[in-house]
Every structure is written in structure tokens, then in C-alpha cells.
Amino acid sequence: SGHIALPDYRSLTTLKYDDDGTEREVQVPKGDTLHQFRKDVGSGQLPAVSWIVAPCNFSDHPGAAWYGAWYVSEVMNILTEVPEVWKKTIFVLCYDENDGYFDHVPPFTAPHPLRPETGKCSEGIDTAVDWANAHGRDHSIGLGYRCPLVVASPWSRGGCVNSQVFDHTSVLQLIETWLEGKGKQVPETNISVWRRTVCGDLSSTFRPYNGEKIALPKPLDRDTTIEGIHTAKFKRAPVGGKALSEEEIERVDVGALQEPGTRPSCPLPYELVVDGLRNGNELVLLMEARQNVFGKESQGAPFNAYGYGESMGSRAYAVEAGKSIRDTWPAEGAYHVRVDGPNGFMREFRGNGDDPKVAVNVGYAGGKSPNGKVEIRLSSTAAEALAVEVRDESYATRAQRKTLAPSGSAMVTIDTKASHGWYDFTVVISGLAYRYAGRVETGRWSVTDPAMA
């Protein structure tokens, strides 16, 4: 009905502007593209949940880049112009795909329910619905490569980074959680158990809002934004290019476009443990998603494991919160297995086949109230004393050395306060090198990985 009341809803008009003495013309919408949304916000008629689906020319695709930034800016402007609406609004901007940009993080996928060599899940997760068959080939249904997600609200302010695993169903899970808090059960039955296990509901993006004054960004002017983009087509092509020598290529600052420094990073509901133990000709992996710290708010986790050398291959794992799984990899002779999880969690187990009889278990100090320290517990059944070195890999902390007595045990503690909870170290004993990296989750705010600053 709002569109009928707007005569120019599907009409275009000509925008003329001066480009350094040259008059340019470009076609733009004649009417208010966001007329109905603007009207509903102004009159307080927004429903509990609204979906704003941008048409192609407002979608930020490379082939239609003119209106995307203005479109998002104007939606935010409409919402924040009415304080009574904005103070109770969560605006989620979610792209539907990543447009082919390279993603250095391989996506987590579900293991095949009938092919154990592809991985495994904790008890109660059936991944049959997370696989499909097309053209005679099985394939997993997601997760895909990462795409942008922005959550704007009074409870998610400040330019923070959240590194919990989310997907497009996370928006639906947020709606479920929000409605459940209002006493309404509206479950989305199409979200699989595996997907709910590995993907959060966006709750960790929020923090309390106590009425602090928020400075709002200046909204973009539509015509000025379009002019700035339209003039690009008239710019001269770069000239004077030349082939670079190998020496010049080596001097190129490949990270020049990365924003320097760190950003505030949300606390995440992860308490993840992955240990490796060589047992005969096998490497036994134990993967856990514990609930000691965050209780019912704890999130399960996906893991990608990669075998190198003789055990070449990859496997996908998923562990529900409060549960664990075991799996074995071949370790006859030399072995090398790496396990990747959320937010930089990584474990890497290497041995040369003459491993000492030592168990290495890595956990977090403080029990239900973690203090940011990592505990490395060493237990030996060897008949001889063993030299142990714990070597820092990223944060310039001093190496620690211990002598493990015959059939003895010891503990090494690493304080991550200086690195804001982040750790990256290798336990080196003659015959093996086990590496551990990630962040200790304490429920308190941190920053993005300083090693990437």
C-alpha cells in the first residue's frame, strides 16, 4: 500500500553534476526507495522482526556498486532519527555470499554420516541432513566461505570484533532466543543439530547498555555518494607501468592495506580442549567442548584436522557443548597432524616415531573462574629423565625448561595477561614437538590477536 501511495516508486530521473568543469549525467531513482520503511519507523509501526532485502542495484555487488553504501547508511539514519525506535532496535546487516573473495580460513563442514574417514561428531549429532547428492557426487551443505556480518545496536557499539562461528541461521537463532526471552517459543525446525552445535546465535555480540551517549555517524548524502562513484569511469587508465624485478617484488609491502593495531574483541563462550597422545602406532586425539566456565551458555565447536606425510588427508569434527569425542590417526613412524578450531584455536602434533612415553595435557587454570593462565600437565612413564622445553612462538615470552623425572609428572604455567589471553607455544621433548595456540576465554573482554597487529 505504501508503494501505491508513492507515484515515482519505479521511476528514474537524471542527476546532473559538475566534474571539474565537465557536466555529467547519471540516472537515479526519482522517488524514495525506502518510503515504506521510513514511514513505518516514523509512525512506530515496525513489526517485531523486519526483513529488508536490497534489490540488485542496492546490494553492493561489484556490477552495481553505486547505491550499496548509501542504502545501508540511510537505513541506519532512518532508525536512529527516532530515538524511541532506536533504543530498542537491533540492526543486522548480513551479506548472502562473499562474491568470490579469497578466504584464508577453510570453512567448517559436517563429516559424512556413512564415511568415518571424513571425521566424526559427538553422540546425538546426525549429519545426514547436512549432506546432499547432485550429479552422482556427495557434497556437504555448508558451511561456506566467510561473508560480512555487521550487528548495530545500543548493545553492540564500539567497533568490536566477534570471532565466534556464525552462519546465516544464526540470525534466525537470535530471533528464537529473543522471543524465548519474551516467553514465546517459535523454533525454526529446518536448522540441523550439527549447525546449531557449531554456529552461535549472535548473543556474544552484545553487552549491557546503560544509557551512555552514543555519537552517531553522519549519514551519507545519496547524490554526493553517487557522483563520487560515477566519476571513476571517466578517470584515465594508469600509465607508466613496468615489470618488477625479483628484488622489487621482495620489497613490496604485501600487508600495507591491513589496518594496524588491535580491536576490542568480544568474550566468546568457548572452553575447548584438544589433546594428542601417541599410543603404539596410533595418535589418539581427544576433543572436548567443556561447560565448566559458561554452563548452559557454552558453545559446541567444529574442528578441521589435517594429516601430513604418510597420514595425508583431512577430517571434520563437531563436538556438542559438554561432550567429547576420540579419534585415531596413523602414527607408525613419523607423524604430523594439525587441528584447527574457532578464533585461532590450533593444535599441532609432530613426532619422529621415537616419542618418549609422555602425556601432554593442556587446559586452563582457575576452574570455573579462569584467570587467563594456561596449564601444561606432563606425565611420564619413561624409565629415564626427560628434558622439556616450552617455547613461545608469537608473544616474546621467555622459554621455560624443566626436567621430568623418570615416571614423574610436572606442570608448566603460562600467564597470558601481557598478550590479552592469547597464547602460542610449543612443547619440545626429544622425539616430539606439540604446538598449542588460541585464546583463553574468561568471560571478560579482550582484543584481537596482537600477533596479527
Short mmCIF file of C-alpha atoms in Angstrom, two decimals:
data_model
loop_
_atom_site.label_atom_id
_atom_site.label_comp_id
_atom_site.label_asym_id
_atom_site.label_seq_id
_atom_site.Cartn_x
_atom_site.Cartn_y
_atom_site.Cartn_z
CA SER A 1 0.00 0.00 0.00
CA GLY A 2 2.88 2.37 0.73
CA HIS A 3 4.24 1.80 -2.76
CA ILE A 4 0.91 2.68 -4.37
CA ALA A 5 0.92 5.95 -2.44
CA LEU A 6 4.31 6.80 -3.92
CA PRO A 7 3.81 7.61 -7.63
CA ASP A 8 7.52 7.59 -8.50
CA TYR A 9 8.30 4.25 -6.87
CA ARG A 10 9.56 2.68 -10.14
CA SER A 11 10.66 5.86 -11.93
CA LEU A 12 14.10 7.27 -12.69
CA THR A 13 15.31 10.81 -13.08
CA THR A 14 18.53 12.41 -14.32
CA LEU A 15 21.12 13.63 -11.84
CA LYS A 16 23.39 16.31 -13.35
CA TYR A 17 26.61 17.39 -11.68
CA ASP A 18 29.83 19.22 -12.45
CA ASP A 19 33.00 17.15 -12.72
CA ASP A 20 35.82 19.71 -12.72
CA GLY A 21 34.18 21.76 -15.46
CA THR A 22 32.50 18.89 -17.30
CA GLU A 23 28.77 18.33 -16.89
CA ARG A 24 27.96 14.69 -16.16
CA GLU A 25 24.61 12.86 -16.10
CA VAL A 26 23.54 9.65 -14.39
CA GLN A 27 20.15 8.02 -13.84
CA VAL A 28 18.96 7.75 -10.22
CA PRO A 29 15.71 6.73 -8.51
CA LYS A 30 13.12 9.50 -8.70
CA GLY A 31 11.18 8.51 -5.61
CA ASP A 32 12.11 7.49 -2.08
CA THR A 33 13.34 3.91 -2.34
CA LEU A 34 12.87 3.43 1.41
CA HIS A 35 9.48 5.20 1.56
CA GLN A 36 7.51 2.48 3.35
CA PHE A 37 10.28 1.68 5.82
CA ARG A 38 10.75 5.37 6.61
CA LYS A 39 7.00 5.75 7.12
CA ASP A 40 6.71 2.72 9.43
CA VAL A 41 9.65 3.78 11.59
CA GLY A 42 8.36 7.34 11.90
CA SER A 43 4.89 6.18 12.93
CA GLY A 44 6.12 3.45 15.29
CA GLN A 45 4.58 0.72 13.13
CA LEU A 46 7.59 -1.56 12.64
CA PRO A 47 6.75 -5.23 13.36
CA ALA A 48 8.76 -7.24 15.88
CA VAL A 49 11.02 -8.52 13.08
CA SER A 50 11.55 -6.81 9.73
CA TRP A 51 13.49 -8.11 6.73
CA ILE A 52 14.93 -5.51 4.37
CA VAL A 53 16.09 -7.25 1.19
CA ALA A 54 18.01 -4.87 -1.05
CA PRO A 55 17.32 -5.09 -4.79
CA CYS A 56 20.30 -5.69 -7.07
CA ASN A 57 21.25 -2.04 -7.58
CA PHE A 58 21.45 -1.53 -3.80
CA SER A 59 23.15 -4.84 -2.98
CA ASP A 60 26.86 -3.89 -3.08
CA HIS A 61 27.61 -6.36 -5.87
CA PRO A 62 30.62 -5.28 -7.99
CA GLY A 63 28.35 -4.85 -11.01
CA ALA A 64 26.06 -2.48 -9.09
CA ALA A 65 28.28 -0.70 -6.61
CA TRP A 66 26.64 2.73 -6.69
CA TYR A 67 23.94 2.59 -4.06
CA GLY A 68 25.03 -0.05 -1.54
CA ALA A 69 26.89 2.18 0.92
CA TRP A 70 24.23 4.88 0.77
CA TYR A 71 21.44 2.30 1.19
CA VAL A 72 22.90 0.94 4.44
CA SER A 73 23.69 4.44 5.69
CA GLU A 74 20.15 5.60 5.02
CA VAL A 75 18.56 2.61 6.76
CA MET A 76 20.66 3.40 9.84
CA ASN A 77 19.78 7.09 9.52
CA ILE A 78 16.06 6.31 9.43
CA LEU A 79 16.30 4.13 12.54
CA THR A 80 18.47 6.50 14.60
CA GLU A 81 16.39 9.58 13.73
CA VAL A 82 13.67 8.19 16.01
CA PRO A 83 15.29 7.63 19.44
CA GLU A 84 12.28 5.71 20.81
CA VAL A 85 12.69 3.20 18.00
CA TRP A 86 16.48 3.01 18.00
CA LYS A 87 16.77 2.38 21.74
CA LYS A 88 15.03 -0.99 21.28
CA THR A 89 16.38 -1.98 17.86
CA ILE A 90 18.99 -4.47 16.68
CA PHE A 91 20.05 -3.92 13.07
CA VAL A 92 21.76 -6.91 11.46
CA LEU A 93 23.45 -6.40 8.10
CA CYS A 94 24.14 -9.80 6.56
CA TYR A 95 25.55 -10.45 3.10
CA ASP A 96 24.35 -13.59 1.33
CA GLU A 97 27.75 -14.61 -0.09
CA ASN A 98 31.34 -13.41 -0.32
CA ASP A 99 31.48 -12.57 -4.04
CA GLY A 100 34.48 -14.80 -4.68
CA TYR A 101 37.00 -13.03 -2.45
CA PHE A 102 39.79 -15.32 -1.28
CA ASP A 103 39.27 -16.58 2.27
CA HIS A 104 42.36 -17.92 4.02
CA VAL A 105 40.20 -19.76 6.59
CA PRO A 106 38.81 -23.07 5.27
CA PRO A 107 35.12 -23.37 6.21
CA PHE A 108 33.97 -25.94 8.73
CA THR A 109 31.85 -28.71 7.22
CA ALA A 110 29.96 -31.71 8.56
CA PRO A 111 31.53 -35.18 8.24
CA HIS A 112 29.68 -37.67 6.04
CA PRO A 113 27.32 -39.82 8.16
CA LEU A 114 28.35 -43.06 6.40
CA ARG A 115 32.05 -42.39 5.76
CA PRO A 116 34.04 -42.41 9.02
CA GLU A 117 37.22 -41.41 7.18
CA THR A 118 35.69 -37.91 6.74
CA GLY A 119 35.52 -37.32 10.51
CA LYS A 120 33.02 -37.75 13.31
CA CYS A 121 30.67 -35.94 15.70
CA SER A 122 29.80 -36.33 19.34
CA GLU A 123 26.86 -38.51 20.27
CA GLY A 124 23.45 -37.19 19.22
CA ILE A 125 24.52 -35.39 16.04
CA ASP A 126 23.25 -36.99 12.82
CA THR A 127 24.73 -35.22 9.81
CA ALA A 128 22.57 -36.96 7.19
CA VAL A 129 20.59 -33.77 6.57
CA ASP A 130 23.83 -31.79 6.19
CA TRP A 131 24.80 -33.71 3.05
CA ALA A 132 23.26 -33.88 -0.41
CA ASN A 133 23.91 -35.70 -3.66
CA ALA A 134 23.93 -33.98 -7.02
CA HIS A 135 25.14 -35.34 -10.37
CA GLY A 136 26.27 -38.52 -8.65
CA ARG A 137 28.51 -36.74 -6.16
CA ASP A 138 28.05 -36.29 -2.43
CA HIS A 139 28.68 -32.83 -1.02
CA SER A 140 28.24 -31.16 2.33
CA ILE A 141 25.73 -28.34 2.69
CA GLY A 142 27.91 -25.60 4.14
CA LEU A 143 29.43 -24.01 5.90
CA GLY A 144 30.65 -21.76 3.13
CA TYR A 145 33.35 -19.15 2.92
CA ARG A 146 33.02 -16.16 5.23
CA CYS A 147 30.96 -13.12 4.29
CA PRO A 148 30.45 -9.80 6.10
CA LEU A 149 28.10 -9.51 9.08
CA VAL A 150 27.51 -6.27 10.99
CA VAL A 151 25.40 -6.00 14.14
CA ALA A 152 24.47 -2.41 15.02
CA SER A 153 22.50 -1.61 18.17
CA PRO A 154 22.84 0.19 21.50
CA TRP A 155 24.14 -3.15 22.87
CA SER A 156 26.82 -3.76 20.21
CA ARG A 157 28.55 -0.41 19.85
CA GLY A 158 32.21 0.49 19.63
CA GLY A 159 33.69 -1.14 16.55
CA CYS A 160 34.24 -4.54 18.13
CA VAL A 161 35.23 -7.83 16.50
CA ASN A 162 33.44 -11.10 17.19
CA SER A 163 35.17 -14.33 16.13
CA GLN A 164 32.60 -16.92 17.18
CA VAL A 165 31.45 -19.21 14.37
CA PHE A 166 28.17 -17.92 12.90
CA ASP A 167 26.24 -18.62 9.72
CA HIS A 168 23.03 -17.37 8.13
CA THR A 169 20.92 -19.45 10.53
CA SER A 170 22.50 -17.51 13.41
CA VAL A 171 20.14 -14.62 12.64
CA LEU A 172 17.19 -16.99 12.99
CA GLN A 173 18.67 -18.42 16.18
CA LEU A 174 18.95 -14.89 17.57
CA ILE A 175 15.26 -14.32 16.85
CA GLU A 176 14.45 -17.62 18.58
CA THR A 177 16.50 -16.66 21.65
CA TRP A 178 14.99 -13.16 21.79
CA LEU A 179 11.42 -14.42 21.50
CA GLU A 180 12.09 -17.15 24.06
CA GLY A 181 13.18 -14.43 26.47
CA LYS A 182 9.77 -12.84 25.94
CA GLY A 183 8.03 -16.14 26.74
CA LYS A 184 7.35 -17.15 23.14
CA GLN A 185 8.54 -20.42 21.62
CA VAL A 186 8.99 -20.04 17.85
CA PRO A 187 11.57 -22.68 16.87
CA GLU A 188 12.93 -22.93 13.34
CA THR A 189 12.76 -26.67 12.64
CA ASN A 190 14.90 -26.52 9.49
CA ILE A 191 18.15 -25.82 11.38
CA SER A 192 20.06 -29.08 11.84
CA VAL A 193 21.54 -30.27 15.13
CA TRP A 194 25.04 -30.09 13.64
CA ARG A 195 24.52 -26.48 12.58
CA ARG A 196 23.15 -25.47 15.99
CA THR A 197 26.15 -27.15 17.61
CA VAL A 198 28.81 -25.27 15.66
CA CYS A 199 27.05 -21.94 14.94
CA GLY A 200 26.10 -19.46 17.67
CA ASP A 201 23.01 -17.28 17.99
CA LEU A 202 24.83 -13.90 17.95
CA SER A 203 24.28 -13.42 21.70
CA SER A 204 28.02 -12.93 22.24
CA THR A 205 27.95 -9.78 20.09
CA PHE A 206 26.04 -7.87 22.78
CA ARG A 207 26.89 -6.21 26.07
CA PRO A 208 24.79 -4.17 28.54
CA TYR A 209 23.66 -0.68 27.59
CA ASN A 210 23.09 1.76 30.44
CA GLY A 211 22.05 4.82 28.51
CA GLU A 212 25.54 6.02 27.58
CA LYS A 213 25.53 8.79 24.99
CA ILE A 214 26.35 7.40 21.54
CA ALA A 215 27.79 9.66 18.86
CA LEU A 216 26.04 8.82 15.61
CA PRO A 217 27.95 8.89 12.31
CA LYS A 218 26.94 11.47 9.73
CA PRO A 219 24.71 9.78 7.12
CA LEU A 220 25.85 9.70 3.51
CA ASP A 221 24.28 12.08 1.03
CA ARG A 222 22.91 9.98 -1.82
CA ASP A 223 23.76 12.28 -4.73
CA THR A 224 27.26 13.08 -3.48
CA THR A 225 27.97 9.37 -2.99
CA ILE A 226 26.78 8.51 -6.49
CA GLU A 227 28.77 11.34 -8.04
CA GLY A 228 31.96 10.11 -6.39
CA ILE A 229 31.46 6.62 -7.82
CA HIS A 230 30.20 7.72 -11.24
CA THR A 231 33.24 9.91 -11.91
CA ALA A 232 35.51 6.86 -11.63
CA LYS A 233 34.50 5.70 -15.12
CA PHE A 234 35.99 8.88 -16.60
CA LYS A 235 39.38 8.65 -14.90
CA ARG A 236 42.42 7.94 -17.05
CA ALA A 237 43.77 4.43 -17.00
CA PRO A 238 47.07 4.09 -15.11
CA VAL A 239 50.10 4.69 -17.30
CA GLY A 240 53.80 4.05 -16.98
CA GLY A 241 53.52 0.51 -15.70
CA LYS A 242 56.59 -1.71 -15.79
CA ALA A 243 57.54 -5.25 -14.95
CA LEU A 244 59.00 -5.56 -11.45
CA SER A 245 62.29 -7.28 -10.83
CA GLU A 246 62.57 -10.07 -8.27
CA GLU A 247 64.29 -7.67 -5.87
CA GLU A 248 61.46 -5.13 -6.21
CA ILE A 249 58.85 -7.82 -5.66
CA GLU A 250 60.62 -8.88 -2.45
CA ARG A 251 60.43 -5.28 -1.18
CA VAL A 252 56.69 -4.91 -1.78
CA ASP A 253 54.79 -4.34 1.46
CA VAL A 254 52.20 -7.07 1.00
CA GLY A 255 50.36 -6.18 4.20
CA ALA A 256 50.14 -2.46 3.50
CA LEU A 257 46.34 -2.42 3.30
CA GLN A 258 45.74 -4.18 6.61
CA GLU A 259 44.55 -1.85 9.35
CA PRO A 260 47.28 -1.71 12.01
CA GLY A 261 46.78 -2.43 15.68
CA THR A 262 44.09 -4.37 17.50
CA ARG A 263 40.36 -4.03 18.05
CA PRO A 264 38.20 -4.79 21.09
CA SER A 265 37.20 -8.45 20.88
CA CYS A 266 34.04 -9.94 22.36
CA PRO A 267 34.29 -12.65 25.01
CA LEU A 268 33.25 -15.97 23.49
CA PRO A 269 31.52 -18.98 25.13
CA TYR A 270 34.25 -21.47 24.21
CA GLU A 271 36.14 -23.80 26.57
CA LEU A 272 37.91 -26.04 24.08
CA VAL A 273 40.44 -28.77 24.74
CA VAL A 274 42.22 -30.93 22.17
CA ASP A 275 44.97 -33.27 23.35
CA GLY A 276 47.05 -35.76 21.39
CA LEU A 277 48.68 -38.93 22.72
CA ARG A 278 50.71 -41.43 20.73
CA ASN A 279 49.65 -44.96 21.61
CA GLY A 280 51.57 -47.62 19.72
CA ASN A 281 51.12 -46.98 16.01
CA GLU A 282 48.28 -44.50 16.52
CA LEU A 283 47.90 -40.89 17.52
CA VAL A 284 44.82 -40.60 19.72
CA LEU A 285 43.02 -37.23 19.59
CA LEU A 286 40.67 -36.23 22.41
CA MET A 287 38.44 -33.25 21.58
CA GLU A 288 36.23 -31.57 24.19
CA ALA A 289 33.88 -28.60 24.41
CA ARG A 290 33.61 -28.13 28.16
CA GLN A 291 30.89 -26.40 30.16
CA ASN A 292 32.76 -25.63 33.39
CA VAL A 293 33.03 -21.88 32.81
CA PHE A 294 29.95 -20.84 30.81
CA GLY A 295 27.43 -23.52 31.80
CA LYS A 296 24.37 -23.68 29.57
CA GLU A 297 25.69 -20.71 27.57
CA SER A 298 28.66 -22.80 26.39
CA GLN A 299 29.01 -23.30 22.66
CA GLY A 300 29.98 -26.51 20.91
CA ALA A 301 32.71 -26.36 18.32
CA PRO A 302 33.82 -27.60 14.93
CA PHE A 303 37.36 -28.69 14.19
CA ASN A 304 39.23 -29.30 10.94
CA ALA A 305 42.09 -31.80 11.16
CA TYR A 306 44.84 -32.27 8.60
CA GLY A 307 47.31 -35.12 8.33
CA TYR A 308 50.66 -34.62 6.62
CA GLY A 309 53.12 -37.09 5.18
CA GLU A 310 52.04 -40.73 5.44
CA SER A 311 48.75 -39.77 7.12
CA MET A 312 47.83 -37.20 4.47
CA GLY A 313 44.14 -36.28 4.49
CA SER A 314 41.60 -34.13 6.26
CA ARG A 315 38.73 -34.82 8.64
CA ALA A 316 35.90 -32.72 10.04
CA TYR A 317 34.77 -32.94 13.66
CA ALA A 318 31.97 -31.41 15.72
CA VAL A 319 31.62 -31.58 19.50
CA GLU A 320 28.46 -30.54 21.31
CA ALA A 321 28.91 -28.44 24.45
CA GLY A 322 29.51 -30.71 27.44
CA LYS A 323 30.65 -33.65 25.32
CA SER A 324 33.83 -35.11 23.85
CA ILE A 325 34.99 -37.40 21.06
CA ARG A 326 38.04 -39.53 20.35
CA ASP A 327 39.59 -40.39 17.03
CA THR A 328 42.81 -42.00 15.91
CA TRP A 329 45.30 -41.16 13.18
CA PRO A 330 48.04 -43.45 11.87
CA ALA A 331 51.36 -42.83 13.62
CA GLU A 332 53.62 -45.66 12.56
CA GLY A 333 56.95 -43.92 12.34
CA ALA A 334 56.94 -40.16 11.88
CA TYR A 335 53.57 -38.39 12.13
CA HIS A 336 52.21 -34.86 11.80
CA VAL A 337 48.57 -33.88 12.49
CA ARG A 338 47.16 -30.37 12.85
CA VAL A 339 43.75 -29.43 14.30
CA ASP A 340 42.14 -26.01 13.68
CA GLY A 341 39.16 -24.63 15.59
CA PRO A 342 37.37 -21.30 16.09
CA ASN A 343 39.14 -17.98 16.73
CA GLY A 344 42.70 -19.09 16.10
CA PHE A 345 42.44 -22.29 18.15
CA MET A 346 45.13 -24.64 16.86
CA ARG A 347 46.86 -27.82 17.98
CA GLU A 348 49.72 -29.45 16.08
CA PHE A 349 51.20 -32.83 16.97
CA ARG A 350 54.53 -33.94 15.47
CA GLY A 351 56.67 -36.92 16.32
CA ASN A 352 59.59 -38.72 14.71
CA GLY A 353 58.50 -42.23 15.68
CA ASP A 354 60.77 -42.40 18.72
CA ASP A 355 58.45 -40.44 21.00
CA PRO A 356 59.16 -40.59 24.71
CA LYS A 357 56.41 -42.10 26.82
CA VAL A 358 54.94 -38.76 27.89
CA ALA A 359 51.37 -37.49 28.04
CA VAL A 360 50.89 -33.75 27.45
CA ASN A 361 47.57 -32.24 28.58
CA VAL A 362 46.83 -28.54 28.12
CA GLY A 363 44.00 -26.81 29.98
CA TYR A 364 43.07 -23.56 31.69
CA ALA A 365 43.78 -22.54 35.28
CA GLY A 366 41.13 -21.33 37.70
CA GLY A 367 38.39 -23.91 37.16
CA LYS A 368 35.01 -22.19 36.88
CA SER A 369 36.70 -18.79 37.28
CA PRO A 370 39.54 -18.86 34.73
CA ASN A 371 42.37 -16.43 35.40
CA GLY A 372 43.86 -16.35 31.91
CA LYS A 373 46.65 -18.82 32.63
CA VAL A 374 47.33 -21.95 30.59
CA GLU A 375 48.36 -25.11 32.42
CA ILE A 376 50.56 -27.72 30.74
CA ARG A 377 50.49 -31.02 32.62
CA LEU A 378 53.24 -33.52 31.81
CA SER A 379 53.14 -37.16 32.87
CA SER A 380 55.94 -39.60 32.05
CA THR A 381 56.14 -43.38 32.16
CA ALA A 382 59.68 -43.39 30.76
CA ALA A 383 62.47 -45.04 32.73
CA GLU A 384 64.82 -42.12 32.16
CA ALA A 385 64.69 -38.41 32.96
CA LEU A 386 63.49 -36.17 30.12
CA ALA A 387 64.34 -32.56 29.26
CA VAL A 388 61.27 -30.46 28.46
CA GLU A 389 61.24 -27.03 26.82
CA VAL A 390 58.15 -24.85 26.41
CA ARG A 391 58.96 -22.44 23.59
CA ASP A 392 56.92 -19.30 22.84
CA GLU A 393 56.14 -18.84 19.13
CA SER A 394 54.45 -15.42 18.88
CA TYR A 395 54.40 -13.25 22.02
CA ALA A 396 58.08 -12.86 23.01
CA THR A 397 57.81 -14.60 26.36
CA ARG A 398 60.79 -16.42 27.80
CA ALA A 399 61.13 -20.16 27.19
CA GLN A 400 60.59 -22.43 30.20
CA ARG A 401 62.62 -25.58 30.83
CA LYS A 402 62.04 -28.49 33.16
CA THR A 403 63.49 -31.90 33.81
CA LEU A 404 60.85 -34.60 34.02
CA ALA A 405 61.92 -37.31 36.45
CA PRO A 406 61.58 -40.99 35.50
CA SER A 407 57.89 -41.93 35.75
CA GLY A 408 57.37 -38.42 37.07
CA SER A 409 54.96 -35.57 36.46
CA ALA A 410 55.25 -31.80 36.27
CA MET A 411 53.25 -28.72 35.39
CA VAL A 412 54.21 -25.60 33.48
CA THR A 413 52.04 -22.48 33.71
CA ILE A 414 51.87 -19.73 31.10
CA ASP A 415 50.44 -16.34 32.09
CA THR A 416 48.73 -14.74 29.08
CA LYS A 417 47.97 -11.38 30.72
CA ALA A 418 50.50 -9.45 28.61
CA SER A 419 49.06 -10.91 25.38
CA HIS A 420 45.42 -10.35 26.43
CA GLY A 421 44.67 -14.05 26.79
CA TRP A 422 46.35 -15.17 23.56
CA TYR A 423 48.95 -17.95 23.60
CA ASP A 424 51.13 -19.78 21.08
CA PHE A 425 53.77 -22.19 22.34
CA THR A 426 55.43 -25.50 21.50
CA VAL A 427 56.22 -28.26 23.99
CA VAL A 428 59.50 -29.82 22.85
CA ILE A 429 60.77 -33.14 24.19
CA SER A 430 63.28 -35.34 22.39
CA GLY A 431 61.27 -37.02 19.65
CA LEU A 432 58.20 -34.79 19.66
CA ALA A 433 57.05 -31.18 19.26
CA TYR A 434 53.43 -30.34 20.16
CA ARG A 435 52.21 -26.82 19.40
CA TYR A 436 49.23 -25.07 21.05
CA ALA A 437 47.67 -21.72 20.07
CA GLY A 438 44.45 -19.87 20.80
CA ARG A 439 42.88 -17.59 23.38
CA VAL A 440 41.84 -18.28 26.95
CA GLU A 441 38.18 -17.34 27.31
CA THR A 442 37.42 -15.90 30.74
CA GLY A 443 34.13 -14.11 30.08
CA ARG A 444 35.99 -10.80 30.01
CA TRP A 445 36.67 -8.56 27.02
CA SER A 446 39.95 -8.91 25.16
CA VAL A 447 41.46 -7.64 21.91
CA THR A 448 42.08 -9.23 18.54
CA ASP A 449 45.26 -11.28 18.25
CA PRO A 450 48.25 -8.97 18.96
CA ALA A 451 50.44 -11.22 16.80
CA MET A 452 48.43 -10.02 13.78
CA ALA A 453 48.54 -6.32 14.69
#
